[in-house]
Amino acid sequence: MQQLSLFDATLTLAGVMPSGKDAMRRIVGEGDECRKGLVDKLNQISAQAEVRRTGGNAKLTSLDILNKILSPSDTSHPTSILFVLAFCKATKDSAPLRITAQAAGFGLMCEEDRRYRDYGKATLEERAARRRNRQLEERL
């Protein structure tokens, strides 16, 4: 097992929060009407999952809280991973989570990526089976 250095990824880690917030702002847009709908979805998701997405006293996300979370100037409170997950689920867009995963050196796969992976794996297995068959035939 290899221990990862925190210092190798310092710049990457430093850019996670601003990049994630920027992705969330692009997804939601600037209009309050879109954000109000998102607030309702976020509250519904958290109620179903029985989790709180904020660390403060607020039990529900309000439009003001959402605007504060998405504000580029608010760097005092990092966005929680629960909020990022709820946001991705509500918007059906994985960009903020993808940014977080990339900072840790991981990637996310969508359904199409999985299909290509499975196809490639099946193709390689088929070639290996053919190679084994040829070897067996040569021994006969």
Short mmCIF file of N, CA, C and O in Angstrom, two decimals:
data_model
loop_
_atom_site.label_atom_id
_atom_site.label_comp_id
_atom_site.label_asym_id
_atom_site.label_seq_id
_atom_site.Cartn_x
_atom_site.Cartn_y
_atom_site.Cartn_z
N MET A 1 0.85 -1.18 0.00
CA MET A 1 0.00 0.00 0.00
C MET A 1 0.89 1.24 0.00
O MET A 1 1.82 1.33 0.77
N GLN A 2 0.59 2.17 -0.87
CA GLN A 2 1.39 3.37 -0.99
C GLN A 2 0.62 4.56 -0.43
O GLN A 2 -0.55 4.76 -0.74
N GLN A 3 1.29 5.32 0.43
CA GLN A 3 0.67 6.51 0.99
C GLN A 3 0.83 7.66 0.00
O GLN A 3 1.92 7.91 -0.51
N LEU A 4 -0.26 8.33 -0.27
CA LEU A 4 -0.22 9.44 -1.21
C LEU A 4 0.24 10.71 -0.51
O LEU A 4 -0.08 10.94 0.66
N SER A 5 0.98 11.53 -1.21
CA SER A 5 1.45 12.78 -0.66
C SER A 5 0.40 13.86 -0.83
O SER A 5 -0.16 14.03 -1.90
N LEU A 6 0.14 14.56 0.22
CA LEU A 6 -0.81 15.65 0.16
C LEU A 6 -0.23 16.84 -0.58
O LEU A 6 -0.93 17.63 -1.19
N PHE A 7 1.10 16.95 -0.57
CA PHE A 7 1.74 18.11 -1.18
C PHE A 7 1.81 18.02 -2.70
O PHE A 7 1.87 19.02 -3.38
N ASP A 8 1.80 16.81 -3.26
CA ASP A 8 1.84 16.66 -4.72
C ASP A 8 0.60 17.23 -5.38
O ASP A 8 0.64 17.69 -6.50
N ALA A 9 -0.51 17.20 -4.67
CA ALA A 9 -1.78 17.63 -5.25
C ALA A 9 -2.28 18.93 -4.61
O ALA A 9 -3.46 19.24 -4.69
N THR A 10 -1.39 19.70 -4.00
CA THR A 10 -1.81 20.90 -3.29
C THR A 10 -2.56 21.86 -4.21
O THR A 10 -3.62 22.36 -3.85
N LEU A 11 -2.02 22.12 -5.39
CA LEU A 11 -2.68 23.04 -6.31
C LEU A 11 -4.02 22.49 -6.78
O LEU A 11 -5.00 23.21 -6.89
N THR A 12 -4.06 21.20 -7.03
CA THR A 12 -5.31 20.57 -7.45
C THR A 12 -6.35 20.68 -6.35
O THR A 12 -7.50 21.04 -6.58
N LEU A 13 -5.95 20.37 -5.11
CA LEU A 13 -6.89 20.43 -3.99
C LEU A 13 -7.35 21.86 -3.74
O LEU A 13 -8.50 22.09 -3.40
N ALA A 14 -6.45 22.82 -3.91
CA ALA A 14 -6.81 24.21 -3.68
C ALA A 14 -7.86 24.70 -4.66
O ALA A 14 -8.65 25.58 -4.35
N GLY A 15 -7.90 24.10 -5.83
CA GLY A 15 -8.85 24.55 -6.84
C GLY A 15 -10.18 23.80 -6.84
O GLY A 15 -11.06 24.11 -7.63
N VAL A 16 -10.34 22.82 -5.95
CA VAL A 16 -11.55 22.01 -5.95
C VAL A 16 -12.78 22.85 -5.65
O VAL A 16 -13.77 22.79 -6.39
N MET A 17 -12.76 23.59 -4.57
CA MET A 17 -13.95 24.33 -4.17
C MET A 17 -14.34 25.40 -5.19
O MET A 17 -15.50 25.46 -5.60
N PRO A 18 -13.40 26.25 -5.62
CA PRO A 18 -13.80 27.25 -6.63
C PRO A 18 -14.28 26.61 -7.93
O PRO A 18 -15.26 27.06 -8.52
N SER A 19 -13.62 25.54 -8.36
CA SER A 19 -14.02 24.88 -9.60
C SER A 19 -15.38 24.22 -9.46
O SER A 19 -16.22 24.27 -10.37
N GLY A 20 -15.61 23.58 -8.32
CA GLY A 20 -16.90 22.94 -8.07
C GLY A 20 -18.03 23.95 -8.02
O GLY A 20 -19.10 23.74 -8.60
N LYS A 21 -17.80 25.07 -7.32
CA LYS A 21 -18.83 26.12 -7.26
C LYS A 21 -19.09 26.71 -8.63
O LYS A 21 -20.24 27.01 -8.98
N ASP A 22 -18.03 26.88 -9.40
CA ASP A 22 -18.19 27.42 -10.75
C ASP A 22 -19.03 26.48 -11.61
O ASP A 22 -19.92 26.91 -12.34
N ALA A 23 -18.77 25.17 -11.50
CA ALA A 23 -19.56 24.19 -12.25
C ALA A 23 -21.02 24.23 -11.81
O ALA A 23 -21.93 24.20 -12.65
N MET A 24 -21.26 24.36 -10.51
CA MET A 24 -22.64 24.41 -10.02
C MET A 24 -23.35 25.67 -10.51
O MET A 24 -24.52 25.61 -10.89
N ARG A 25 -22.63 26.80 -10.53
CA ARG A 25 -23.25 28.05 -11.03
C ARG A 25 -23.60 27.94 -12.50
O ARG A 25 -24.65 28.40 -12.94
N ARG A 26 -22.74 27.30 -13.29
CA ARG A 26 -23.01 27.12 -14.72
C ARG A 26 -24.24 26.24 -14.92
O ARG A 26 -25.06 26.50 -15.80
N ILE A 27 -24.37 25.22 -14.12
CA ILE A 27 -25.50 24.28 -14.25
C ILE A 27 -26.81 24.98 -13.90
O ILE A 27 -27.80 24.84 -14.61
N VAL A 28 -26.80 25.72 -12.81
CA VAL A 28 -28.04 26.34 -12.30
C VAL A 28 -28.38 27.63 -13.03
O VAL A 28 -29.54 27.94 -13.25
N GLY A 29 -27.38 28.39 -13.39
CA GLY A 29 -27.63 29.69 -13.99
C GLY A 29 -27.79 30.75 -12.91
O GLY A 29 -27.65 30.49 -11.71
N GLU A 30 -28.11 31.94 -13.32
CA GLU A 30 -28.20 33.06 -12.39
C GLU A 30 -29.62 33.41 -11.97
O GLU A 30 -29.83 34.12 -11.02
N GLY A 31 -30.61 32.94 -12.69
CA GLY A 31 -31.99 33.32 -12.41
C GLY A 31 -32.53 32.70 -11.13
O GLY A 31 -32.30 31.53 -10.84
N ASP A 32 -33.28 33.49 -10.37
CA ASP A 32 -33.85 33.01 -9.12
C ASP A 32 -34.92 31.95 -9.35
O ASP A 32 -35.11 31.08 -8.50
N GLU A 33 -35.61 32.00 -10.47
CA GLU A 33 -36.66 31.01 -10.73
C GLU A 33 -36.06 29.60 -10.84
O GLU A 33 -36.61 28.66 -10.29
N CYS A 34 -34.97 29.46 -11.56
CA CYS A 34 -34.30 28.16 -11.67
C CYS A 34 -33.80 27.71 -10.30
O CYS A 34 -33.91 26.54 -9.95
N ARG A 35 -33.25 28.63 -9.56
CA ARG A 35 -32.69 28.30 -8.25
C ARG A 35 -33.79 27.92 -7.25
O ARG A 35 -33.57 27.06 -6.40
N LYS A 36 -34.96 28.55 -7.36
CA LYS A 36 -36.06 28.19 -6.46
C LYS A 36 -36.48 26.74 -6.69
O LYS A 36 -36.74 26.00 -5.75
N GLY A 37 -36.55 26.35 -7.94
CA GLY A 37 -36.89 24.97 -8.25
C GLY A 37 -35.84 24.00 -7.73
O GLY A 37 -36.17 22.92 -7.23
N LEU A 38 -34.58 24.40 -7.83
CA LEU A 38 -33.50 23.57 -7.33
C LEU A 38 -33.58 23.42 -5.81
O LEU A 38 -33.36 22.34 -5.27
N VAL A 39 -33.91 24.51 -5.12
CA VAL A 39 -34.06 24.47 -3.66
C VAL A 39 -35.11 23.44 -3.27
O VAL A 39 -34.90 22.63 -2.35
N ASP A 40 -36.22 23.44 -3.98
CA ASP A 40 -37.28 22.46 -3.69
C ASP A 40 -36.79 21.03 -3.90
O ASP A 40 -37.05 20.14 -3.08
N LYS A 41 -36.07 20.80 -4.99
CA LYS A 41 -35.54 19.46 -5.27
C LYS A 41 -34.53 19.04 -4.20
O LYS A 41 -34.53 17.89 -3.75
N LEU A 42 -33.64 19.97 -3.81
CA LEU A 42 -32.64 19.66 -2.79
C LEU A 42 -33.30 19.29 -1.46
O LEU A 42 -32.89 18.34 -0.80
N ASN A 43 -34.32 20.06 -1.09
CA ASN A 43 -35.02 19.77 0.17
C ASN A 43 -35.74 18.42 0.10
O ASN A 43 -35.77 17.67 1.07
N GLN A 44 -36.30 18.11 -1.06
CA GLN A 44 -36.98 16.83 -1.23
C GLN A 44 -35.98 15.67 -1.13
O GLN A 44 -36.24 14.66 -0.47
N ILE A 45 -34.85 15.81 -1.78
CA ILE A 45 -33.82 14.77 -1.75
C ILE A 45 -33.30 14.55 -0.34
O ILE A 45 -33.15 13.42 0.13
N SER A 46 -33.03 15.64 0.38
CA SER A 46 -32.51 15.50 1.74
C SER A 46 -33.55 14.90 2.68
O SER A 46 -33.22 14.14 3.59
N ALA A 47 -34.81 15.22 2.46
CA ALA A 47 -35.87 14.64 3.30
C ALA A 47 -35.98 13.14 3.05
O ALA A 47 -36.13 12.36 3.99
N GLN A 48 -35.90 12.74 1.79
CA GLN A 48 -35.97 11.31 1.46
C GLN A 48 -34.78 10.54 2.03
O GLN A 48 -34.92 9.43 2.51
N ALA A 49 -33.60 11.16 1.98
CA ALA A 49 -32.38 10.50 2.46
C ALA A 49 -32.18 10.70 3.96
O ALA A 49 -31.29 10.09 4.54
N GLU A 50 -32.98 11.58 4.56
CA GLU A 50 -32.88 11.90 5.99
C GLU A 50 -31.50 12.41 6.37
O GLU A 50 -30.89 11.97 7.34
N VAL A 51 -30.96 13.33 5.55
CA VAL A 51 -29.67 13.95 5.84
C VAL A 51 -29.80 15.46 5.75
O VAL A 51 -30.69 15.98 5.07
N ARG A 52 -28.90 16.14 6.46
CA ARG A 52 -28.81 17.59 6.35
C ARG A 52 -27.61 17.92 5.50
O ARG A 52 -26.54 17.32 5.65
N ARG A 53 -27.75 18.87 4.59
CA ARG A 53 -26.66 19.21 3.70
C ARG A 53 -25.85 20.39 4.18
O ARG A 53 -24.83 20.71 3.62
N THR A 54 -26.31 21.06 5.21
CA THR A 54 -25.59 22.22 5.71
C THR A 54 -25.14 21.95 7.14
O THR A 54 -25.75 21.17 7.86
N GLY A 55 -24.05 22.59 7.54
CA GLY A 55 -23.53 22.37 8.88
C GLY A 55 -24.11 23.31 9.91
O GLY A 55 -23.87 23.15 11.09
N GLY A 56 -24.87 24.28 9.49
CA GLY A 56 -25.42 25.26 10.42
C GLY A 56 -26.70 24.80 11.07
O GLY A 56 -27.01 23.61 11.13
N ASN A 57 -27.47 25.76 11.56
CA ASN A 57 -28.72 25.45 12.25
C ASN A 57 -29.88 25.20 11.29
O ASN A 57 -30.91 24.69 11.69
N ALA A 58 -29.73 25.61 10.05
CA ALA A 58 -30.82 25.48 9.08
C ALA A 58 -31.07 24.01 8.76
O ALA A 58 -30.15 23.27 8.45
N LYS A 59 -32.32 23.61 8.86
CA LYS A 59 -32.67 22.22 8.54
C LYS A 59 -32.98 22.06 7.06
O LYS A 59 -32.83 20.99 6.50
N LEU A 60 -33.42 23.12 6.42
CA LEU A 60 -33.73 23.09 5.00
C LEU A 60 -32.86 24.11 4.27
O LEU A 60 -32.40 25.08 4.85
N THR A 61 -32.68 23.86 3.00
CA THR A 61 -31.95 24.81 2.17
C THR A 61 -32.94 25.86 1.68
O THR A 61 -34.02 25.53 1.21
N SER A 62 -32.56 27.11 1.83
CA SER A 62 -33.39 28.21 1.32
C SER A 62 -32.68 28.81 0.11
O SER A 62 -31.53 28.49 -0.18
N LEU A 63 -33.37 29.68 -0.58
CA LEU A 63 -32.77 30.36 -1.73
C LEU A 63 -31.56 31.17 -1.29
O LEU A 63 -30.53 31.18 -1.97
N ASP A 64 -31.64 31.81 -0.12
CA ASP A 64 -30.51 32.59 0.39
C ASP A 64 -29.30 31.70 0.67
O ASP A 64 -28.16 32.07 0.36
N ILE A 65 -29.55 30.54 1.27
CA ILE A 65 -28.45 29.61 1.56
C ILE A 65 -27.83 29.11 0.26
O ILE A 65 -26.60 29.05 0.12
N LEU A 66 -28.67 28.77 -0.72
CA LEU A 66 -28.15 28.30 -2.00
C LEU A 66 -27.30 29.40 -2.66
O LEU A 66 -26.21 29.12 -3.16
N ASN A 67 -27.79 30.62 -2.65
CA ASN A 67 -27.03 31.73 -3.25
C ASN A 67 -25.70 31.92 -2.53
O ASN A 67 -24.69 32.21 -3.16
N LYS A 68 -25.69 31.76 -1.21
CA LYS A 68 -24.45 31.91 -0.45
C LYS A 68 -23.49 30.79 -0.80
O LYS A 68 -22.29 31.02 -0.99
N ILE A 69 -24.00 29.56 -0.88
CA ILE A 69 -23.14 28.42 -1.22
C ILE A 69 -22.52 28.60 -2.60
O ILE A 69 -21.34 28.31 -2.80
N LEU A 70 -23.29 29.09 -3.55
CA LEU A 70 -22.80 29.23 -4.92
C LEU A 70 -22.01 30.51 -5.15
O LEU A 70 -21.42 30.68 -6.22
N SER A 71 -21.99 31.40 -4.18
CA SER A 71 -21.29 32.67 -4.33
C SER A 71 -19.78 32.44 -4.48
O SER A 71 -19.17 31.77 -3.65
N PRO A 72 -19.17 33.03 -5.51
CA PRO A 72 -17.72 32.85 -5.68
C PRO A 72 -16.92 33.55 -4.58
O PRO A 72 -15.79 33.17 -4.30
N SER A 73 -17.52 34.54 -3.94
CA SER A 73 -16.78 35.29 -2.91
C SER A 73 -16.82 34.62 -1.55
O SER A 73 -16.04 34.95 -0.67
N ASP A 74 -17.74 33.65 -1.35
CA ASP A 74 -17.83 32.98 -0.05
C ASP A 74 -16.87 31.80 -0.01
O ASP A 74 -17.17 30.72 -0.51
N THR A 75 -15.72 32.02 0.60
CA THR A 75 -14.73 30.96 0.73
C THR A 75 -14.59 30.49 2.17
O THR A 75 -13.77 29.63 2.47
N SER A 76 -15.42 31.02 3.06
CA SER A 76 -15.28 30.69 4.48
C SER A 76 -15.86 29.32 4.83
O SER A 76 -15.43 28.70 5.79
N HIS A 77 -16.83 28.85 4.06
CA HIS A 77 -17.45 27.56 4.35
C HIS A 77 -17.37 26.66 3.13
O HIS A 77 -18.06 26.90 2.14
N PRO A 78 -16.54 25.62 3.19
CA PRO A 78 -16.47 24.70 2.05
C PRO A 78 -17.79 23.95 1.87
O PRO A 78 -18.49 23.65 2.84
N THR A 79 -18.12 23.65 0.65
CA THR A 79 -19.34 22.92 0.33
C THR A 79 -19.20 21.49 0.81
O THR A 79 -18.20 20.83 0.54
N SER A 80 -20.20 20.97 1.50
CA SER A 80 -20.13 19.60 2.00
C SER A 80 -20.32 18.61 0.85
O SER A 80 -20.97 18.92 -0.15
N ILE A 81 -19.77 17.43 1.03
CA ILE A 81 -19.92 16.39 0.02
C ILE A 81 -21.38 15.97 -0.11
O ILE A 81 -21.85 15.64 -1.20
N LEU A 82 -22.13 16.02 1.00
CA LEU A 82 -23.55 15.70 0.93
C LEU A 82 -24.31 16.69 0.06
O LEU A 82 -25.20 16.32 -0.69
N PHE A 83 -23.93 17.97 0.16
CA PHE A 83 -24.57 18.97 -0.70
C PHE A 83 -24.23 18.71 -2.16
O PHE A 83 -25.10 18.78 -3.03
N VAL A 84 -22.96 18.39 -2.43
CA VAL A 84 -22.54 18.12 -3.81
C VAL A 84 -23.30 16.92 -4.37
O VAL A 84 -23.79 16.95 -5.50
N LEU A 85 -23.44 15.87 -3.57
CA LEU A 85 -24.17 14.68 -4.03
C LEU A 85 -25.65 15.00 -4.28
O LEU A 85 -26.21 14.60 -5.30
N ALA A 86 -26.27 15.74 -3.35
CA ALA A 86 -27.67 16.12 -3.54
C ALA A 86 -27.83 17.01 -4.76
O ALA A 86 -28.78 16.87 -5.53
N PHE A 87 -26.90 17.93 -4.95
CA PHE A 87 -26.93 18.84 -6.10
C PHE A 87 -26.85 18.04 -7.40
O PHE A 87 -27.62 18.28 -8.33
N CYS A 88 -25.91 17.09 -7.46
CA CYS A 88 -25.76 16.28 -8.67
C CYS A 88 -27.02 15.46 -8.94
O CYS A 88 -27.44 15.34 -10.09
N LYS A 89 -27.61 14.93 -7.89
CA LYS A 89 -28.83 14.15 -8.06
C LYS A 89 -29.99 15.04 -8.52
O LYS A 89 -30.77 14.66 -9.40
N ALA A 90 -30.10 16.23 -7.94
CA ALA A 90 -31.20 17.14 -8.28
C ALA A 90 -31.09 17.67 -9.71
O ALA A 90 -32.09 17.83 -10.39
N THR A 91 -29.87 17.93 -10.16
CA THR A 91 -29.67 18.52 -11.48
C THR A 91 -29.39 17.47 -12.56
O THR A 91 -29.34 17.80 -13.74
N LYS A 92 -29.15 16.22 -12.11
CA LYS A 92 -28.79 15.13 -13.04
C LYS A 92 -27.54 15.48 -13.84
O LYS A 92 -27.41 15.15 -15.03
N ASP A 93 -26.61 16.16 -13.17
CA ASP A 93 -25.34 16.55 -13.78
C ASP A 93 -24.22 16.24 -12.79
O ASP A 93 -24.25 16.71 -11.66
N SER A 94 -23.26 15.44 -13.21
CA SER A 94 -22.21 15.00 -12.30
C SER A 94 -20.95 15.86 -12.32
O SER A 94 -19.96 15.50 -11.70
N ALA A 95 -20.97 16.99 -13.00
CA ALA A 95 -19.75 17.81 -13.14
C ALA A 95 -19.13 18.21 -11.80
O ALA A 95 -17.91 18.07 -11.64
N PRO A 96 -19.89 18.68 -10.80
CA PRO A 96 -19.25 19.03 -9.53
C PRO A 96 -18.59 17.83 -8.84
O PRO A 96 -17.50 17.94 -8.28
N LEU A 97 -19.23 16.69 -8.90
CA LEU A 97 -18.66 15.48 -8.29
C LEU A 97 -17.45 15.01 -9.09
O LEU A 97 -16.46 14.54 -8.52
N ARG A 98 -17.52 15.15 -10.40
CA ARG A 98 -16.39 14.78 -11.26
C ARG A 98 -15.15 15.61 -10.92
O ARG A 98 -14.04 15.08 -10.85
N ILE A 99 -15.34 16.89 -10.66
CA ILE A 99 -14.23 17.78 -10.28
C ILE A 99 -13.62 17.32 -8.97
O ILE A 99 -12.40 17.25 -8.81
N THR A 100 -14.47 16.99 -8.00
CA THR A 100 -14.00 16.53 -6.70
C THR A 100 -13.22 15.22 -6.84
O THR A 100 -12.16 15.05 -6.25
N ALA A 101 -13.74 14.30 -7.62
CA ALA A 101 -13.07 13.01 -7.82
C ALA A 101 -11.74 13.18 -8.53
O ALA A 101 -10.75 12.53 -8.17
N GLN A 102 -11.68 14.06 -9.52
CA GLN A 102 -10.44 14.28 -10.26
C GLN A 102 -9.35 14.84 -9.36
O GLN A 102 -8.17 14.52 -9.53
N ALA A 103 -9.72 15.66 -8.39
CA ALA A 103 -8.73 16.22 -7.47
C ALA A 103 -8.08 15.12 -6.63
O ALA A 103 -6.94 15.25 -6.21
N ALA A 104 -8.80 14.03 -6.41
CA ALA A 104 -8.26 12.89 -5.66
C ALA A 104 -7.61 11.86 -6.58
O ALA A 104 -7.14 10.83 -6.12
N GLY A 105 -7.60 12.14 -7.88
CA GLY A 105 -6.96 11.25 -8.83
C GLY A 105 -7.88 10.17 -9.37
O GLY A 105 -7.41 9.17 -9.92
N PHE A 106 -9.19 10.34 -9.23
CA PHE A 106 -10.15 9.36 -9.71
C PHE A 106 -10.97 9.95 -10.84
O PHE A 106 -11.03 11.15 -11.01
N GLY A 107 -11.65 9.09 -11.56
CA GLY A 107 -12.55 9.53 -12.61
C GLY A 107 -13.91 8.88 -12.42
O GLY A 107 -14.02 7.85 -11.77
N LEU A 108 -14.92 9.49 -12.97
CA LEU A 108 -16.27 8.94 -12.92
C LEU A 108 -16.63 8.41 -14.30
O LEU A 108 -16.22 8.97 -15.31
N MET A 109 -17.41 7.35 -14.31
CA MET A 109 -17.87 6.79 -15.58
C MET A 109 -19.38 6.94 -15.68
O MET A 109 -20.10 6.64 -14.74
N CYS A 110 -19.81 7.40 -16.84
CA CYS A 110 -21.24 7.46 -17.10
C CYS A 110 -21.65 6.12 -17.72
O CYS A 110 -20.83 5.24 -17.96
N GLU A 111 -22.93 5.96 -18.00
CA GLU A 111 -23.44 4.70 -18.55
C GLU A 111 -22.78 4.38 -19.89
O GLU A 111 -22.44 3.22 -20.16
N GLU A 112 -22.58 5.38 -20.73
CA GLU A 112 -21.95 5.16 -22.03
C GLU A 112 -20.50 4.69 -21.85
O GLU A 112 -20.03 3.78 -22.55
N ASP A 113 -19.77 5.29 -20.90
CA ASP A 113 -18.40 4.87 -20.61
C ASP A 113 -18.36 3.41 -20.18
O ASP A 113 -17.48 2.65 -20.58
N ARG A 114 -19.33 3.00 -19.37
CA ARG A 114 -19.39 1.61 -18.90
C ARG A 114 -19.62 0.65 -20.07
O ARG A 114 -19.04 -0.44 -20.12
N ARG A 115 -20.50 1.05 -21.00
CA ARG A 115 -20.76 0.19 -22.16
C ARG A 115 -19.49 0.00 -22.99
O ARG A 115 -19.17 -1.12 -23.41
N TYR A 116 -18.75 1.10 -23.23
CA TYR A 116 -17.50 0.99 -23.99
C TYR A 116 -16.48 0.14 -23.24
O TYR A 116 -15.76 -0.67 -23.84
N ARG A 117 -16.41 0.30 -21.93
CA ARG A 117 -15.49 -0.51 -21.13
C ARG A 117 -15.86 -1.98 -21.25
O ARG A 117 -14.99 -2.84 -21.47
N ASP A 118 -17.14 -2.29 -21.10
CA ASP A 118 -17.58 -3.68 -21.18
C ASP A 118 -17.34 -4.27 -22.57
O ASP A 118 -16.94 -5.43 -22.70
N TYR A 119 -17.57 -3.47 -23.60
CA TYR A 119 -17.32 -3.93 -24.97
C TYR A 119 -15.84 -4.22 -25.17
O TYR A 119 -15.46 -5.25 -25.73
N GLY A 120 -14.99 -3.32 -24.73
CA GLY A 120 -13.54 -3.52 -24.85
C GLY A 120 -13.07 -4.74 -24.08
O GLY A 120 -12.25 -5.53 -24.57
N LYS A 121 -13.60 -4.92 -22.90
CA LYS A 121 -13.24 -6.08 -22.08
C LYS A 121 -13.67 -7.37 -22.77
O LYS A 121 -12.91 -8.34 -22.84
N ALA A 122 -14.89 -7.39 -23.31
CA ALA A 122 -15.39 -8.58 -24.01
C ALA A 122 -14.56 -8.87 -25.24
O ALA A 122 -14.26 -10.04 -25.55
N THR A 123 -14.15 -7.84 -25.95
CA THR A 123 -13.32 -8.01 -27.15
C THR A 123 -11.97 -8.62 -26.79
O THR A 123 -11.49 -9.54 -27.45
N LEU A 124 -11.35 -8.10 -25.72
CA LEU A 124 -10.06 -8.64 -25.29
C LEU A 124 -10.19 -10.10 -24.83
O LEU A 124 -9.32 -10.93 -25.13
N GLU A 125 -11.26 -10.41 -24.13
CA GLU A 125 -11.48 -11.78 -23.69
C GLU A 125 -11.70 -12.71 -24.87
O GLU A 125 -11.22 -13.85 -24.88
N GLU A 126 -12.41 -12.23 -25.88
CA GLU A 126 -12.65 -13.03 -27.09
C GLU A 126 -11.34 -13.31 -27.81
O GLU A 126 -11.09 -14.45 -28.25
N ARG A 127 -10.48 -12.31 -27.93
CA ARG A 127 -9.18 -12.52 -28.59
C ARG A 127 -8.34 -13.52 -27.82
O ARG A 127 -7.65 -14.36 -28.41
N ALA A 128 -8.35 -13.42 -26.50
CA ALA A 128 -7.57 -14.36 -25.67
C ALA A 128 -8.10 -15.78 -25.85
O ALA A 128 -7.31 -16.74 -25.93
N ALA A 129 -9.42 -15.93 -25.93
CA ALA A 129 -10.02 -17.26 -26.14
C ALA A 129 -9.62 -17.82 -27.50
O ALA A 129 -9.30 -19.01 -27.62
N ARG A 130 -9.61 -16.99 -28.52
CA ARG A 130 -9.19 -17.43 -29.86
C ARG A 130 -7.73 -17.88 -29.84
O ARG A 130 -7.36 -18.88 -30.47
N ARG A 131 -6.89 -17.09 -29.13
CA ARG A 131 -5.48 -17.43 -29.03
C ARG A 131 -5.30 -18.79 -28.34
O ARG A 131 -4.52 -19.63 -28.81
N ARG A 132 -6.04 -19.04 -27.28
CA ARG A 132 -5.98 -20.32 -26.58
C ARG A 132 -6.46 -21.46 -27.50
O ARG A 132 -5.85 -22.54 -27.52
N ASN A 133 -7.52 -21.20 -28.25
CA ASN A 133 -8.02 -22.21 -29.19
C ASN A 133 -6.97 -22.56 -30.24
O ASN A 133 -6.78 -23.73 -30.56
N ARG A 134 -6.29 -21.55 -30.78
CA ARG A 134 -5.24 -21.79 -31.79
C ARG A 134 -4.11 -22.62 -31.19
O ARG A 134 -3.60 -23.54 -31.82
N GLN A 135 -3.72 -22.29 -29.96
CA GLN A 135 -2.65 -23.02 -29.30
C GLN A 135 -3.06 -24.48 -29.08
O GLN A 135 -2.26 -25.40 -29.28
N LEU A 136 -4.31 -24.70 -28.66
CA LEU A 136 -4.79 -26.06 -28.46
C LEU A 136 -4.85 -26.83 -29.77
O LEU A 136 -4.49 -28.02 -29.83
N GLU A 137 -5.27 -26.17 -30.85
CA GLU A 137 -5.33 -26.81 -32.15
C GLU A 137 -3.94 -27.20 -32.65
O GLU A 137 -3.76 -28.25 -33.26
N GLU A 138 -2.97 -26.36 -32.38
CA GLU A 138 -1.61 -26.63 -32.81
C GLU A 138 -1.04 -27.83 -32.07
O GLU A 138 -0.24 -28.61 -32.62
N ARG A 139 -1.43 -28.04 -30.84
CA ARG A 139 -0.94 -29.18 -30.06
C ARG A 139 -1.58 -30.49 -30.52
O ARG A 139 -1.03 -31.55 -30.28
N LEU A 140 -2.75 -30.40 -31.14
CA LEU A 140 -3.42 -31.62 -31.61
C LEU A 140 -2.75 -32.12 -32.82
O LEU A 140 -2.28 -32.57 -33.52
#
